[in-house]
GROMACS .gro file of C-alpha atoms in nm:
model
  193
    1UNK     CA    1   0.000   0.000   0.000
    2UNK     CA    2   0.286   0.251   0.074
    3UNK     CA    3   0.477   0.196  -0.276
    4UNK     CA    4   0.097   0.295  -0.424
    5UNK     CA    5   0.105   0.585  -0.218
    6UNK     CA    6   0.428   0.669  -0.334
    7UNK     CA    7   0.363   0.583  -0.734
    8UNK     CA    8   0.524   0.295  -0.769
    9UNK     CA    9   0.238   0.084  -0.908
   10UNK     CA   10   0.510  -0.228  -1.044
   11UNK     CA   11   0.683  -0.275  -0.704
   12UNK     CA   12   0.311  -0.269  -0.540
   13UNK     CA   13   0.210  -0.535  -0.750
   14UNK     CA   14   0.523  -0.734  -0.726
   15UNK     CA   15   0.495  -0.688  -0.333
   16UNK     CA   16   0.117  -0.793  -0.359
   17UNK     CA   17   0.204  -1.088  -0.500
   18UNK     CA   18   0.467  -1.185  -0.301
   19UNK     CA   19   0.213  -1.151   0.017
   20UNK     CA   20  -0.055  -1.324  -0.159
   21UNK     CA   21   0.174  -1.597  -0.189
   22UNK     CA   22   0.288  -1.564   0.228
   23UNK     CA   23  -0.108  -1.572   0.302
   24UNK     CA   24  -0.030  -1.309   0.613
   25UNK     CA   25  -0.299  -1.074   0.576
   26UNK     CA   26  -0.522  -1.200   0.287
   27UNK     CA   27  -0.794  -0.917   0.260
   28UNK     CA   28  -0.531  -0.636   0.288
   29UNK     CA   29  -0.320  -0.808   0.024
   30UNK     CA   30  -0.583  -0.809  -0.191
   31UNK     CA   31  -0.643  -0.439  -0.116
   32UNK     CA   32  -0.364  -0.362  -0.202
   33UNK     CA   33  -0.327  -0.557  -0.518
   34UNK     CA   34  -0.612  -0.363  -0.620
   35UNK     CA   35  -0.432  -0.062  -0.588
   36UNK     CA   36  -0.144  -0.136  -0.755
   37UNK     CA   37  -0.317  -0.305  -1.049
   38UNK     CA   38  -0.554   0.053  -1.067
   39UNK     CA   39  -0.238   0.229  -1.088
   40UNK     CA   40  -0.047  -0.035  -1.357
   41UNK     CA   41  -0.390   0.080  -1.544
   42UNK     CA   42  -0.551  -0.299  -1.539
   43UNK     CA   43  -0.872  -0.155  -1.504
   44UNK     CA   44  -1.017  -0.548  -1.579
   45UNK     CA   45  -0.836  -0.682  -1.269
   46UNK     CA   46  -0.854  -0.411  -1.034
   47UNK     CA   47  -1.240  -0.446  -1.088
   48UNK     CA   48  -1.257  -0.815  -1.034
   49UNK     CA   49  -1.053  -0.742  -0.700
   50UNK     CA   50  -1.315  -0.491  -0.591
   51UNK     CA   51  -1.563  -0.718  -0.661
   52UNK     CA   52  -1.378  -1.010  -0.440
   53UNK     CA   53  -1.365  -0.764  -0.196
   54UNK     CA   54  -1.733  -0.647  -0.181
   55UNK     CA   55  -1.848  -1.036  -0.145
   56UNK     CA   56  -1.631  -1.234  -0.045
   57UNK     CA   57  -1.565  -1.263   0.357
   58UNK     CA   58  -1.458  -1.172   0.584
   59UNK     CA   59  -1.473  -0.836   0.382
   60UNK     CA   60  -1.803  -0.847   0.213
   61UNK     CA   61  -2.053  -0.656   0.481
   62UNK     CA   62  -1.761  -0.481   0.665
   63UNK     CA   63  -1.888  -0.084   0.644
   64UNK     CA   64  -1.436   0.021   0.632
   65UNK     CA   65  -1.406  -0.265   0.369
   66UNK     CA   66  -1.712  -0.072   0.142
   67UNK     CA   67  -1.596   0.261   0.208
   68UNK     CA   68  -1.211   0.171   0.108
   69UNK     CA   69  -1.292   0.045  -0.226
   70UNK     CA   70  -1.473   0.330  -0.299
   71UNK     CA   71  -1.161   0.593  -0.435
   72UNK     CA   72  -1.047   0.292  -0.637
   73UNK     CA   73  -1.394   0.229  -0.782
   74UNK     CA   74  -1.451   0.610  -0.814
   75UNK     CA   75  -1.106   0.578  -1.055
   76UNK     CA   76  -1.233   0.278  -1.274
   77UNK     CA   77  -1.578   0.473  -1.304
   78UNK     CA   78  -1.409   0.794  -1.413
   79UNK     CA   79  -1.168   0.562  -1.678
   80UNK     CA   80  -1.513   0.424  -1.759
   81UNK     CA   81  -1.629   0.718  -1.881
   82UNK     CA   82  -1.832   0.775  -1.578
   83UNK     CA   83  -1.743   1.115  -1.441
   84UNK     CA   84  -2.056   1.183  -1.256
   85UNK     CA   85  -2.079   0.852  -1.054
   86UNK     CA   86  -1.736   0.900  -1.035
   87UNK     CA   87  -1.739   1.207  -0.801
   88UNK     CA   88  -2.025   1.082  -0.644
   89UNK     CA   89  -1.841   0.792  -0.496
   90UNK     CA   90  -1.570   1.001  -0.436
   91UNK     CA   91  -1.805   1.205  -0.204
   92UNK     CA   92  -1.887   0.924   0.015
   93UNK     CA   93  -1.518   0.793   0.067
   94UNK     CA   94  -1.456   1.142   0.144
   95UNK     CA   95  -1.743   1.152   0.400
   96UNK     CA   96  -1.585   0.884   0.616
   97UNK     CA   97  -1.390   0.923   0.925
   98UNK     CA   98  -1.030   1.029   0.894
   99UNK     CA   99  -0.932   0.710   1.037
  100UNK     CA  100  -1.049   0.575   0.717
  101UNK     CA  101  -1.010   0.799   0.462
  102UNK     CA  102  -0.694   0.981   0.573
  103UNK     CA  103  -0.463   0.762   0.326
  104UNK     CA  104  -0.684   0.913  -0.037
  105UNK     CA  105  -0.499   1.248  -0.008
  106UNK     CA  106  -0.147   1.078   0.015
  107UNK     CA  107  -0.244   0.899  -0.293
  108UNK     CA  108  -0.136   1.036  -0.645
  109UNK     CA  109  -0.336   0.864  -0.881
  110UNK     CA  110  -0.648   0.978  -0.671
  111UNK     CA  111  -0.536   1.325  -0.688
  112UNK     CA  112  -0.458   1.307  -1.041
  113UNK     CA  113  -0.851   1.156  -1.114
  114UNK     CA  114  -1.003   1.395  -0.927
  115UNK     CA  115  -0.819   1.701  -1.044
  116UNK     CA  116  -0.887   1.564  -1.395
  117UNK     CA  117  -1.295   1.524  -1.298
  118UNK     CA  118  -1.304   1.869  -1.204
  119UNK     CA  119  -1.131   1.983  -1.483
  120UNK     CA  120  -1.392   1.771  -1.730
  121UNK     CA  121  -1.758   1.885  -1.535
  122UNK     CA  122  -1.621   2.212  -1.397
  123UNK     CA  123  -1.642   2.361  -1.073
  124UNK     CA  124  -2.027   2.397  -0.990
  125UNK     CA  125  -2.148   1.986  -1.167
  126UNK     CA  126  -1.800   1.853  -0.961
  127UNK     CA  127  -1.962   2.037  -0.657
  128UNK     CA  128  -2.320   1.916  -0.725
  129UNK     CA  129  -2.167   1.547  -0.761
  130UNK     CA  130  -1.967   1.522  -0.471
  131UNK     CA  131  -2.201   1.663  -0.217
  132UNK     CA  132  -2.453   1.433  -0.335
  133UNK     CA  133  -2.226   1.135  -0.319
  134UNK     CA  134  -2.201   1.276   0.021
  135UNK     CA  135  -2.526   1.139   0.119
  136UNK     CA  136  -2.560   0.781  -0.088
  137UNK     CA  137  -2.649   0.527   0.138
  138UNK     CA  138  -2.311   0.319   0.153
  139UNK     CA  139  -2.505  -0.048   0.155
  140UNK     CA  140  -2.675   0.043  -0.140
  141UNK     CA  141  -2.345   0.177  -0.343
  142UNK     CA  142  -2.153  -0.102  -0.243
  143UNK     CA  143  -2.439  -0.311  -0.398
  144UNK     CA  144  -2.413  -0.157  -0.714
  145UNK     CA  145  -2.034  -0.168  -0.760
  146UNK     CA  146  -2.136  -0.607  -0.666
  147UNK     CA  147  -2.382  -0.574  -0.953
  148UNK     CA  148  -2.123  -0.329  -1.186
  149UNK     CA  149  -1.822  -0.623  -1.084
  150UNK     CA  150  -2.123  -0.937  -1.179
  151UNK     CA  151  -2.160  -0.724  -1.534
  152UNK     CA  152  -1.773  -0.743  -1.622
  153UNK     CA  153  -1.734  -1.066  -1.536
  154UNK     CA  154  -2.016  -1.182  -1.786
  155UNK     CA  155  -1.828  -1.073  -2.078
  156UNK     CA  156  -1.650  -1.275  -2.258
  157UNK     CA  157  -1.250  -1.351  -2.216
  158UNK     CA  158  -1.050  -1.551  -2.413
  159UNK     CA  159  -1.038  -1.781  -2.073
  160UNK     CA  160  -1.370  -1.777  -2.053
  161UNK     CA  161  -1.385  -1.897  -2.436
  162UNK     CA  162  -1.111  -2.157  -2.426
  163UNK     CA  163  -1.336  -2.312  -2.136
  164UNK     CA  164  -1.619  -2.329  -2.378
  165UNK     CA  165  -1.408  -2.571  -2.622
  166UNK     CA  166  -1.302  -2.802  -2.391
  167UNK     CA  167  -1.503  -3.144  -2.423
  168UNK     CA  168  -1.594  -3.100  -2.045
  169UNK     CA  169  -1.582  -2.738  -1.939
  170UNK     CA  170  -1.468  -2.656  -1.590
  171UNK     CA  171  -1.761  -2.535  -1.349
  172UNK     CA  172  -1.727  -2.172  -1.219
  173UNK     CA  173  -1.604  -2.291  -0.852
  174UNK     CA  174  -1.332  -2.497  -1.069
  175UNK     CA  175  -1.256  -2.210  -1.246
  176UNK     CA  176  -1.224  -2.015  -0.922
  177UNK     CA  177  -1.046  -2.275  -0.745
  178UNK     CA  178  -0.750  -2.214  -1.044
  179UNK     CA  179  -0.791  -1.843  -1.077
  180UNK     CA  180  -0.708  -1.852  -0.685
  181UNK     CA  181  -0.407  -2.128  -0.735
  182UNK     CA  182  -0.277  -1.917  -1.010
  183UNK     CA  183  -0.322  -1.579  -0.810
  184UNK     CA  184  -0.064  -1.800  -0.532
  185UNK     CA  185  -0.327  -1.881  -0.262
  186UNK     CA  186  -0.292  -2.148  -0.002
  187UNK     CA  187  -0.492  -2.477  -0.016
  188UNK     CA  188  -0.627  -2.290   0.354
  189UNK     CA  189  -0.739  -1.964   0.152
  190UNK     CA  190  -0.914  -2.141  -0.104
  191UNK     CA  191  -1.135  -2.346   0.095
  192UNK     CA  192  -1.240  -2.047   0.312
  193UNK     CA  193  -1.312  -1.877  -0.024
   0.00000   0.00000   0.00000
């Protein structure tokens, strides 16, 4: 999380990994694997992490869990062409207590986005947005970025198409069960997935 803070996206990721494969602290690995791969610009993956993170426990209906995905979902939205939504989310993880949201300003890329999302709606629609993303239920948002996560992952991959051509396709928890061997998970982590 600190080499994201700093900018350096490829030794987050490379750090990520590395604890992903130590199985330490699971959930903030994969934190901050999704802030590395937001900053390496893999949109895709960053996404999918989000999504693990917004169902998956012991993350899934913690309140700081939802409100720290939220800059790094308020990023893919505004790459997504989403500038609106984009400050709105920003708004809420904004609205949280320091104790959560006090890393956001010591992050570049988030700095960078929101500069840039000011720049694009102006002054008075970037105010409008944020203050209403101020008062968005967080259960409900965090529900939407599930559903937004379910929508990308319905699209077709060349994984996803390769799996189609096999004689017997692999079932989705097979699928998972490689996704999270490949990713470096213990045989522990996967069977509390």
């Amino acid at each position: 999380m600190v080499a994201s803070m700093r900018g350096d996206y490829q030794q987050a990721y490379e750090l990520s990994q590395h604890q992903l494969h130590a199985s330490l602290a699971f959930v903030w690995n994969r934190f901050s694997l999704a802030l590395a791969m937001c900053g390496l610009g893999e949109n895709a993956q960053a996404s999918r992490v989000v999504h693990d993170l917004l169902t998956t426990a012991p993350s899934a209906r913690s309140i700081t869990w939802q409100r720290l995905c939220l800059p790094i979902a308020a990023i893919l939205a505004a790459r997504a062409n989403q500038p609106e939504w984009a400050v709105e989310l920003l708004g809420l993880a904004f609205a949280a207590p320091p104790e959560i949201n006090g890393w956001m300003d010591k992050w570049p890329l988030l700095n960078e986005v929101r500069q840039q999302l000011e720049g694009q709606l102006g002054a008075e629609a970037f105010y409008t947005a944020w203050e209403h993303g101020k008062t968005l239920p967080l259960d409900v948002v965090a529900q939407r970025l599930v559903e937004q996560g379910k929508s990308t992952e319905d699209q077709p991959t060349p994984a996803k198409t390769a799996n189609q051509l096999l004689l017997e396709p692999l079932s989705e928890r097979e699928l998972e069960v490689l996704r999270l061997i490949a990713a470096g998970h213990s045989n522990q982590d996967i069977a509390d997935y």
